[in-house]
């Protein structure tokens, strides 16, 4: 049965999966959401006997119903190949009383690779299916990880260009070096004077600019998105929760149908939304533990039912979570509002005009599966040091936020259900913050790449190829613009 996608802001809009992937964002500014969450049609025992690619097909076919089996399997095969440094794609590591789902074994050593390795193939397949003749311009804002993963995915893909905006002083040195050294004649990277929310707002404004769309069309271009607002990013993320559960089952770590909890370090809300969708498909997930850093807008939302972005923006050591507008939360609001697009639009209009909205008591009851908490900068550093000293396992700053919040959850609830923690980036991506946490006095004077080698030694882990590649790579992108000049910059890049 075909699954259609509606805009979260208009019930009249109804498109096929390939159209939703191509557009990225609905014309009315809404996000595309599935009209229903499909149930899994294979048993967990059957899935436990499959490898990552096979599980990916079984999950994604239920959401991308207008793709043929051949098209979808081809996209999956091209995505999950030797770009990943392990055949498992997303291995589970048992440490410190939880199971860490390592989502950073792809080309850019962050979880964004899990979806952005496949999105270019989904997008180009969607373009063929819909007879698109224009070149597709991927327009993306990044808080650090999406940008590099998208650049790596789309580099030199025929019929595409990619333009990435990032906050010039809001990403780690390794993250910036990864982006500005990116190869590919179709890749463009721009630092903005502003924060991630400024970059994201600028990108959304360009998507909603009808005059700009007409100008681009006349020049043979059309926008699409690689941000987590694109349903082609969200669907592949559902896969790794199903895969993690079935690995635990296959390895005898859990019994058939045993419930697990899932802990996710959360900024834009896409990753934890994917876990929520997996639960709604029938995966035995109990609590969805939403971990925030000091930009705790989501923690406050789960506590109060009010989403309020009117607050100071904090630059932390977990920059991919330094976000005050969690775009993907809109899909959850739409669902708990009974898929009432008009009601959801009122909330989003209020967010735009007043910077906040409050959900109803009935909607709050729909959030019972979620638990929110946050970790301070000191707590984040403390848990990295404690886990390393206790177990020898080294985690990055984002994973550390999740690890600390998980400890708070157990303390608050006394719930000792087995838990999977989404480990969203390699510690090598945030080497200085990680090594400062372990022993600042000892490592403070070392250069970034000296720290890389020291981390490799103490963690007994080979330096990832993604880091080796940027040691001596020349800077290829040095554009910087004000947050008010983003559209002018895009016009200049495209020559329109």
Coordinates of C-alpha atoms in Angstrom, one line a residue:
X1 CA 0.0 0.0 0.0
X2 CA 1.4 3.4 -1.0
X3 CA 2.4 5.7 1.8
X4 CA 1.9 9.4 1.1
X5 CA 3.4 12.4 2.9
X6 CA 1.5 15.5 4.0
X7 CA 2.8 18.9 5.0
X8 CA 2.7 19.5 8.8
X9 CA 1.0 22.9 8.0
X10 CA -1.6 22.0 5.3
X11 CA -3.7 18.9 5.1
X12 CA -4.3 19.6 1.3
X13 CA -0.7 18.8 0.5
X14 CA -0.2 15.1 -0.3
X15 CA 2.9 13.8 -2.1
X16 CA 4.8 10.5 -2.8
X17 CA 8.0 9.8 -1.0
X18 CA 10.2 10.7 -4.0
X19 CA 8.5 14.1 -4.3
X20 CA 8.9 14.8 -0.6
X21 CA 12.7 13.9 -0.8
X22 CA 13.1 16.1 -3.9
X23 CA 11.4 19.2 -2.4
X24 CA 12.9 18.8 1.1
X25 CA 10.5 21.4 2.6
X26 CA 6.8 21.8 1.6
X27 CA 5.9 25.0 -0.2
X28 CA 3.9 26.3 2.8
X29 CA 7.1 26.0 5.0
X30 CA 5.9 22.8 6.6
X31 CA 7.8 19.5 6.9
X32 CA 6.7 16.4 5.1
X33 CA 5.4 13.8 7.5
X34 CA 4.0 10.3 6.7
X35 CA 0.2 10.0 6.8
X36 CA 0.7 7.0 9.0
X37 CA 3.6 5.1 10.6
X38 CA 3.8 1.7 8.9
X39 CA 4.1 -1.5 11.0
X40 CA 7.1 -3.8 10.5
X41 CA 6.2 -6.7 8.3
X42 CA 9.2 -8.9 9.3
X43 CA 9.6 -10.4 12.8
X44 CA 12.4 -9.2 15.0
X45 CA 13.8 -12.7 14.9
X46 CA 13.9 -12.6 11.1
X47 CA 15.6 -9.2 11.2
X48 CA 18.1 -10.4 13.7
X49 CA 19.4 -12.8 11.0
X50 CA 20.0 -10.0 8.5
X51 CA 23.0 -7.7 8.0
X52 CA 22.7 -3.9 8.0
X53 CA 21.9 -3.5 4.3
X54 CA 19.1 -6.1 4.5
X55 CA 17.6 -4.5 7.6
X56 CA 17.8 -1.1 5.9
X57 CA 15.8 -2.4 3.0
X58 CA 13.1 -4.0 5.2
X59 CA 12.6 -0.7 7.1
X60 CA 12.9 1.8 4.3
X61 CA 10.7 0.0 1.8
X62 CA 7.8 0.6 4.2
X63 CA 8.3 4.4 4.0
X64 CA 9.6 4.8 0.4
X65 CA 6.8 3.0 -1.3
X66 CA 7.1 4.5 -4.7
X67 CA 10.7 3.2 -5.0
X68 CA 11.1 -0.2 -6.8
X69 CA 13.0 -2.9 -4.9
X70 CA 15.8 -2.6 -7.5
X71 CA 16.0 1.2 -7.0
X72 CA 16.0 1.1 -3.2
X73 CA 18.5 -1.8 -2.9
X74 CA 20.8 0.1 -5.4
X75 CA 20.7 3.2 -3.2
X76 CA 21.4 1.1 0.0
X77 CA 24.3 -0.8 -1.7
X78 CA 26.0 2.4 -2.9
X79 CA 25.6 4.1 0.6
X80 CA 26.7 1.4 3.0
X81 CA 30.0 0.2 1.4
X82 CA 33.7 0.6 2.0
X83 CA 33.1 4.3 3.1
X84 CA 32.4 2.7 6.5
X85 CA 35.4 1.2 8.4
X86 CA 33.4 -1.7 9.7
X87 CA 31.2 -4.3 8.0
X88 CA 28.7 -3.9 10.9
X89 CA 28.2 -0.2 9.8
X90 CA 26.8 0.6 13.3
X91 CA 28.5 -1.6 16.0
X92 CA 27.3 -1.8 19.6
X93 CA 29.8 -1.5 22.4
X94 CA 28.9 -2.5 26.0
X95 CA 30.4 -0.1 28.5
X96 CA 29.6 1.5 31.8
X97 CA 26.2 -0.3 32.2
X98 CA 24.8 0.6 28.7
X99 CA 25.1 -0.3 25.1
X100 CA 26.8 2.4 23.0
X101 CA 25.5 2.4 19.4
X102 CA 28.5 3.7 17.5
X103 CA 27.1 5.7 14.6
X104 CA 30.4 7.3 13.6
X105 CA 32.1 4.7 11.4
X106 CA 31.4 6.5 8.1
X107 CA 33.4 8.9 6.0
X108 CA 33.2 11.9 8.3
X109 CA 33.1 10.1 11.7
X110 CA 29.7 11.4 12.8
X111 CA 26.2 9.9 12.8
X112 CA 25.2 12.1 9.9
X113 CA 27.0 9.7 7.6
X114 CA 24.3 7.1 8.3
X115 CA 21.7 9.1 6.4
X116 CA 23.9 11.4 4.2
X117 CA 25.6 8.4 2.6
X118 CA 22.3 7.4 1.1
X119 CA 20.5 10.7 0.6
X120 CA 22.4 11.7 -2.7
X121 CA 21.3 8.4 -4.2
X122 CA 17.7 8.7 -3.0
X123 CA 17.7 12.3 -4.4
X124 CA 19.1 11.5 -7.8
X125 CA 16.8 8.5 -8.1
X126 CA 13.8 10.7 -7.1
X127 CA 14.8 13.3 -9.7
X128 CA 14.8 10.6 -12.5
X129 CA 11.4 9.3 -11.2
X130 CA 9.9 12.8 -11.4
X131 CA 11.5 13.8 -14.8
X132 CA 13.5 16.6 -13.2
X133 CA 15.7 18.4 -15.8
X134 CA 17.2 21.1 -13.5
X135 CA 20.4 20.7 -11.6
X136 CA 19.6 20.2 -7.9
X137 CA 21.2 22.7 -5.5
X138 CA 21.5 21.3 -2.0
X139 CA 21.3 24.2 0.4
X140 CA 22.2 23.3 3.9
X141 CA 22.9 24.9 7.3
X142 CA 25.1 23.0 9.7
X143 CA 26.1 23.1 13.3
X144 CA 29.2 21.1 12.4
X145 CA 28.5 17.5 11.3
X146 CA 25.7 17.7 8.7
X147 CA 27.8 20.0 6.5
X148 CA 30.8 17.7 6.1
X149 CA 28.7 14.6 5.8
X150 CA 26.5 16.2 3.1
X151 CA 29.6 17.6 1.3
X152 CA 31.2 14.1 1.2
X153 CA 27.9 12.5 0.0
X154 CA 27.3 15.0 -2.8
X155 CA 30.8 15.7 -4.0
X156 CA 31.0 15.4 -7.7
X157 CA 27.5 13.7 -7.9
X158 CA 26.3 14.6 -11.5
X159 CA 23.4 17.0 -11.7
X160 CA 23.9 18.5 -8.2
X161 CA 25.6 21.4 -6.5
X162 CA 25.9 21.7 -2.7
X163 CA 26.2 25.0 -0.7
X164 CA 26.8 24.6 3.1
X165 CA 26.6 27.5 5.6
X166 CA 28.1 27.1 9.0
X167 CA 28.6 29.5 12.0
X168 CA 32.2 30.7 11.5
X169 CA 33.1 30.6 15.2
X170 CA 30.6 27.9 16.3
X171 CA 32.2 24.6 15.2
X172 CA 35.3 22.6 16.4
X173 CA 38.6 23.2 14.6
X174 CA 38.5 19.6 13.3
X175 CA 34.9 20.1 12.0
X176 CA 35.9 23.3 10.2
X177 CA 39.0 21.8 8.7
X178 CA 36.9 18.9 7.4
X179 CA 34.6 21.3 5.6
X180 CA 37.0 23.9 4.2
X181 CA 39.3 21.2 2.7
X182 CA 36.4 19.4 0.9
X183 CA 37.2 18.4 -2.7
X184 CA 34.6 18.5 -5.5
X185 CA 33.9 21.1 -8.2
X186 CA 30.2 21.2 -7.1
X187 CA 30.9 21.9 -3.4
X188 CA 30.8 25.4 -1.8
X189 CA 31.3 26.2 1.9
X190 CA 30.5 29.5 3.5
X191 CA 31.2 30.6 7.1
X192 CA 28.6 33.1 8.4
X193 CA 28.9 35.8 11.1
X194 CA 26.1 34.4 13.3
X195 CA 25.1 31.2 15.0
X196 CA 23.5 28.0 13.7
X197 CA 20.0 29.2 14.2
X198 CA 20.8 32.2 12.0
X199 CA 22.2 29.9 9.3
X200 CA 19.1 27.6 9.5
X201 CA 16.7 30.6 9.4
X202 CA 18.6 32.0 6.4
X203 CA 18.3 28.7 4.5
X204 CA 14.6 28.3 5.3
X205 CA 14.0 31.9 4.1
X206 CA 15.6 31.0 0.8
X207 CA 13.5 27.9 0.4
X208 CA 10.3 30.0 1.0
X209 CA 11.4 32.7 -1.4
X210 CA 9.1 32.2 -4.5
X211 CA 10.9 34.9 -6.5
X212 CA 14.3 33.3 -5.9
X213 CA 12.8 29.9 -7.0
X214 CA 11.6 31.4 -10.3
X215 CA 15.0 33.0 -10.9
X216 CA 16.8 29.6 -10.2
X217 CA 14.3 27.7 -12.4
X218 CA 15.0 30.0 -15.3
X219 CA 18.7 29.4 -14.9
X220 CA 18.2 25.6 -14.7
X221 CA 18.4 25.1 -10.9
X222 CA 16.1 24.1 -8.1
X223 CA 16.7 23.8 -4.3
X224 CA 16.6 20.7 -2.2
X225 CA 17.7 20.1 1.3
X226 CA 20.2 17.8 3.0
X227 CA 19.2 19.0 6.5
X228 CA 17.3 16.7 8.8
X229 CA 14.1 18.4 7.7
X230 CA 14.3 16.2 4.6
X231 CA 12.3 13.0 5.0
X232 CA 15.2 11.3 3.0
X233 CA 17.4 12.0 6.1
X234 CA 14.9 10.9 8.7
X235 CA 13.9 7.5 7.2
X236 CA 17.5 6.0 7.1
X237 CA 17.9 7.0 10.7
X238 CA 15.0 4.7 11.8
X239 CA 17.0 1.8 10.5
X240 CA 19.8 1.9 13.1
X241 CA 17.5 1.6 16.0
X242 CA 15.9 -1.5 14.5
X243 CA 19.3 -2.8 13.7
X244 CA 20.6 -2.1 17.3
X245 CA 17.6 -3.9 18.8
X246 CA 18.0 -7.0 16.6
X247 CA 21.7 -7.2 17.3
X248 CA 21.0 -7.3 21.0
X249 CA 18.4 -10.0 20.3
X250 CA 20.7 -12.0 18.0
X251 CA 23.6 -11.8 20.5
X252 CA 21.4 -13.0 23.4
X253 CA 21.7 -9.8 25.3
X254 CA 17.9 -9.4 25.4
X255 CA 15.0 -11.8 25.2
X256 CA 12.5 -11.7 22.3
X257 CA 10.2 -8.7 22.7
X258 CA 12.1 -7.4 25.8
X259 CA 11.8 -3.6 26.1
X260 CA 14.8 -1.4 25.8
X261 CA 15.3 2.3 26.5
X262 CA 17.0 4.7 24.0
X263 CA 19.1 7.7 25.0
X264 CA 19.8 10.3 22.3
X265 CA 21.9 13.5 22.6
X266 CA 19.6 15.9 20.9
X267 CA 19.7 19.2 19.0
X268 CA 17.5 19.4 15.9
X269 CA 15.4 16.4 17.2
X270 CA 15.7 14.3 14.1
X271 CA 17.7 11.5 15.6
X272 CA 15.3 10.9 18.6
X273 CA 12.3 11.4 16.3
X274 CA 13.6 8.4 14.3
X275 CA 13.7 6.3 17.5
X276 CA 10.1 7.5 18.2
X277 CA 9.0 6.4 14.7
X278 CA 10.8 3.0 15.2
X279 CA 8.8 2.6 18.5
X280 CA 5.6 3.4 16.6
X281 CA 6.5 0.8 14.0
X282 CA 6.4 -1.8 16.8
X283 CA 10.0 -1.9 18.0
X284 CA 9.9 -2.6 21.8
X285 CA 11.3 0.7 23.0
X286 CA 10.2 2.0 26.4
X287 CA 11.4 5.5 27.3
X288 CA 12.9 7.9 24.8
X289 CA 15.5 9.8 26.8
X290 CA 16.2 13.2 25.3
X291 CA 19.6 14.6 26.4
X292 CA 20.4 18.3 26.0
X293 CA 23.5 20.4 26.7
X294 CA 23.3 23.8 28.3
X295 CA 21.1 25.0 25.4
X296 CA 18.3 23.1 27.2
X297 CA 15.3 24.3 25.2
X298 CA 14.1 20.7 24.8
X299 CA 14.5 19.8 28.4
X300 CA 12.4 22.9 29.4
X301 CA 9.8 21.9 26.8
X302 CA 9.4 18.4 28.2
X303 CA 9.2 19.8 31.7
X304 CA 6.7 22.6 31.0
X305 CA 5.0 22.0 27.7
X306 CA 6.2 25.4 26.5
X307 CA 8.8 25.6 23.8
X308 CA 10.6 29.0 24.2
X309 CA 13.7 29.9 22.2
X310 CA 13.9 33.4 23.8
X311 CA 17.1 32.8 25.8
X312 CA 20.8 33.2 25.6
X313 CA 22.6 31.0 23.0
X314 CA 25.4 29.1 24.7
X315 CA 28.5 27.9 22.8
X316 CA 29.4 24.5 24.3
X317 CA 31.9 21.7 23.8
X318 CA 29.0 19.7 22.1
X319 CA 28.5 22.2 19.2
X320 CA 26.3 20.0 17.1
X321 CA 23.6 20.4 19.8
X322 CA 24.0 24.2 20.1
X323 CA 20.5 24.8 18.7
X324 CA 17.5 26.7 20.0
X325 CA 15.1 25.9 17.1
X326 CA 14.7 22.1 17.0
X327 CA 13.2 21.9 13.5
X328 CA 12.2 18.2 13.6
X329 CA 10.2 18.7 16.8
X330 CA 7.5 20.1 14.4
X331 CA 6.9 16.5 13.2
X332 CA 6.3 15.4 16.7
X333 CA 4.0 18.4 17.5
X334 CA 2.0 17.6 14.4
X335 CA 1.6 14.0 15.4
X336 CA 0.6 14.6 19.1
X337 CA -1.8 17.3 17.8
X338 CA -3.7 14.5 16.1
X339 CA -2.1 15.3 12.7
X340 CA -4.1 18.5 12.8
X341 CA -2.2 20.7 10.3
X342 CA -4.1 23.9 11.2
X343 CA -3.4 23.5 14.9
X344 CA 0.3 22.8 14.2
X345 CA 0.6 25.8 11.9
X346 CA -0.7 28.0 14.8
X347 CA 2.1 26.7 17.0
X348 CA 4.7 27.3 14.4
X349 CA 3.4 30.8 13.6
X350 CA 3.6 31.6 17.3
X351 CA 7.2 30.3 17.3
X352 CA 8.0 32.6 14.4
X353 CA 6.3 35.8 15.9
X354 CA 6.8 35.3 19.6
X355 CA 9.6 32.8 19.8
X356 CA 7.5 30.4 21.8
X357 CA 4.4 28.3 22.0
X358 CA 2.6 26.1 24.6
X359 CA 1.0 22.8 23.8
X360 CA -2.4 21.6 25.3
X361 CA -2.7 19.3 28.3
X362 CA -4.0 16.5 26.0
X363 CA -0.9 16.9 23.9
X364 CA 1.3 16.7 27.0
X365 CA -0.2 13.3 27.8
X366 CA 1.1 12.1 24.4
X367 CA 4.7 12.8 25.6
X368 CA 4.7 10.2 28.3
X369 CA 7.3 8.1 26.4
X370 CA 9.8 11.0 26.6
X371 CA 12.1 11.9 29.4
X372 CA 14.2 15.1 29.1
X373 CA 17.2 16.3 31.1
X374 CA 20.5 18.1 30.4
X375 CA 24.2 18.0 31.3
X376 CA 26.2 21.0 32.1
X377 CA 29.7 21.6 30.6
X378 CA 31.3 20.4 33.9
X379 CA 29.1 17.3 34.0
X380 CA 29.9 16.5 30.3
X381 CA 33.7 16.7 31.0
X382 CA 33.3 14.7 34.2
X383 CA 31.6 11.8 32.6
X384 CA 34.2 11.5 29.8
X385 CA 36.9 11.3 32.4
X386 CA 35.0 8.9 34.7
X387 CA 34.1 6.4 31.9
X388 CA 37.6 6.5 30.5
X389 CA 39.2 5.9 33.9
X390 CA 36.7 3.2 34.9
X391 CA 36.5 1.3 31.5
X392 CA 39.1 2.6 29.1
X393 CA 36.3 3.5 26.7
X394 CA 36.6 7.1 25.3
X395 CA 33.4 8.9 24.2
X396 CA 33.0 12.3 22.5
X397 CA 31.3 15.3 24.1
X398 CA 27.9 14.7 22.5
X399 CA 27.8 11.1 23.6
X400 CA 28.9 12.2 27.0
X401 CA 25.8 14.5 27.3
X402 CA 23.7 11.4 26.7
X403 CA 25.7 9.3 29.1
X404 CA 25.3 11.8 31.9
X405 CA 21.6 12.3 31.3
X406 CA 21.1 8.5 31.3
X407 CA 22.7 8.4 34.8
X408 CA 20.3 11.1 35.9
X409 CA 17.4 9.2 34.4
X410 CA 18.3 6.0 36.3
X411 CA 18.7 8.0 39.5
X412 CA 15.4 9.8 39.0
X413 CA 13.3 6.8 38.0
X414 CA 15.1 3.8 39.4
X415 CA 14.4 2.2 35.9
X416 CA 17.2 -0.2 35.1
X417 CA 15.8 -1.4 31.7
X418 CA 18.6 -2.1 29.3
X419 CA 19.5 1.0 27.4
X420 CA 21.1 1.9 24.0
X421 CA 22.9 5.2 23.9
X422 CA 23.3 6.8 20.5
X423 CA 27.0 7.5 20.2
X424 CA 26.8 10.3 17.6
X425 CA 30.4 11.2 16.9
X426 CA 34.0 9.9 17.2
X427 CA 36.0 11.3 20.0
X428 CA 38.6 12.2 17.3
X429 CA 36.2 14.8 16.0
X430 CA 36.3 16.8 19.3
X431 CA 39.8 15.8 20.3
X432 CA 40.7 18.9 22.4
X433 CA 37.5 18.9 24.4
X434 CA 37.8 15.2 25.0
X435 CA 41.5 15.3 26.1
X436 CA 40.9 18.4 28.2
X437 CA 38.2 16.4 30.0
X438 CA 40.6 13.5 30.6
X439 CA 43.6 15.5 31.8
X440 CA 43.7 19.2 30.8
X441 CA 47.0 19.9 32.5
X442 CA 48.8 17.1 30.7
X443 CA 47.5 17.7 27.2
X444 CA 46.8 21.5 27.1
X445 CA 50.1 22.5 25.3
X446 CA 49.7 19.9 22.5
X447 CA 48.6 20.8 19.0
X448 CA 45.3 19.4 17.6
X449 CA 47.1 16.7 15.7
X450 CA 49.4 15.8 18.5
X451 CA 46.2 15.3 20.6
X452 CA 44.9 13.0 17.8
X453 CA 47.9 10.7 18.1
X454 CA 47.7 10.8 21.9
X455 CA 44.0 9.9 21.9
X456 CA 44.8 7.0 19.6
X457 CA 47.4 5.8 22.1
X458 CA 45.3 6.0 25.2
X459 CA 42.1 4.7 23.7
X460 CA 43.9 2.0 21.7
X461 CA 42.0 3.0 18.6
X462 CA 43.5 3.6 15.1
X463 CA 43.2 7.2 13.9
X464 CA 40.2 7.3 11.5
X465 CA 41.0 7.9 7.9
X466 CA 38.8 11.1 8.0
X467 CA 41.3 12.7 10.3
X468 CA 44.4 11.4 8.4
X469 CA 43.0 13.0 5.3
X470 CA 42.9 16.5 6.7
X471 CA 46.3 16.6 8.4
X472 CA 47.9 18.2 5.3
X473 CA 44.9 19.0 3.1
X474 CA 44.9 22.5 1.7
X475 CA 42.0 24.9 2.4
X476 CA 39.8 25.1 -0.6
X477 CA 36.9 27.2 0.8
X478 CA 37.4 30.5 2.5
X479 CA 34.2 32.4 1.9
X480 CA 32.7 34.3 4.9
X481 CA 29.5 36.4 4.8
X482 CA 27.2 38.2 7.2
X483 CA 24.0 36.3 8.1
X484 CA 22.1 39.0 6.2
X485 CA 24.1 38.2 3.0
X486 CA 23.3 34.5 2.6
X487 CA 20.9 34.9 -0.4
X488 CA 23.3 37.3 -2.2
X489 CA 26.1 34.7 -1.6
X490 CA 24.0 31.9 -3.1
X491 CA 23.2 34.1 -6.2
X492 CA 26.9 34.8 -6.6
X493 CA 27.9 31.2 -6.4
X494 CA 25.3 30.1 -8.9
X495 CA 25.7 33.2 -11.2
X496 CA 22.0 34.2 -11.1

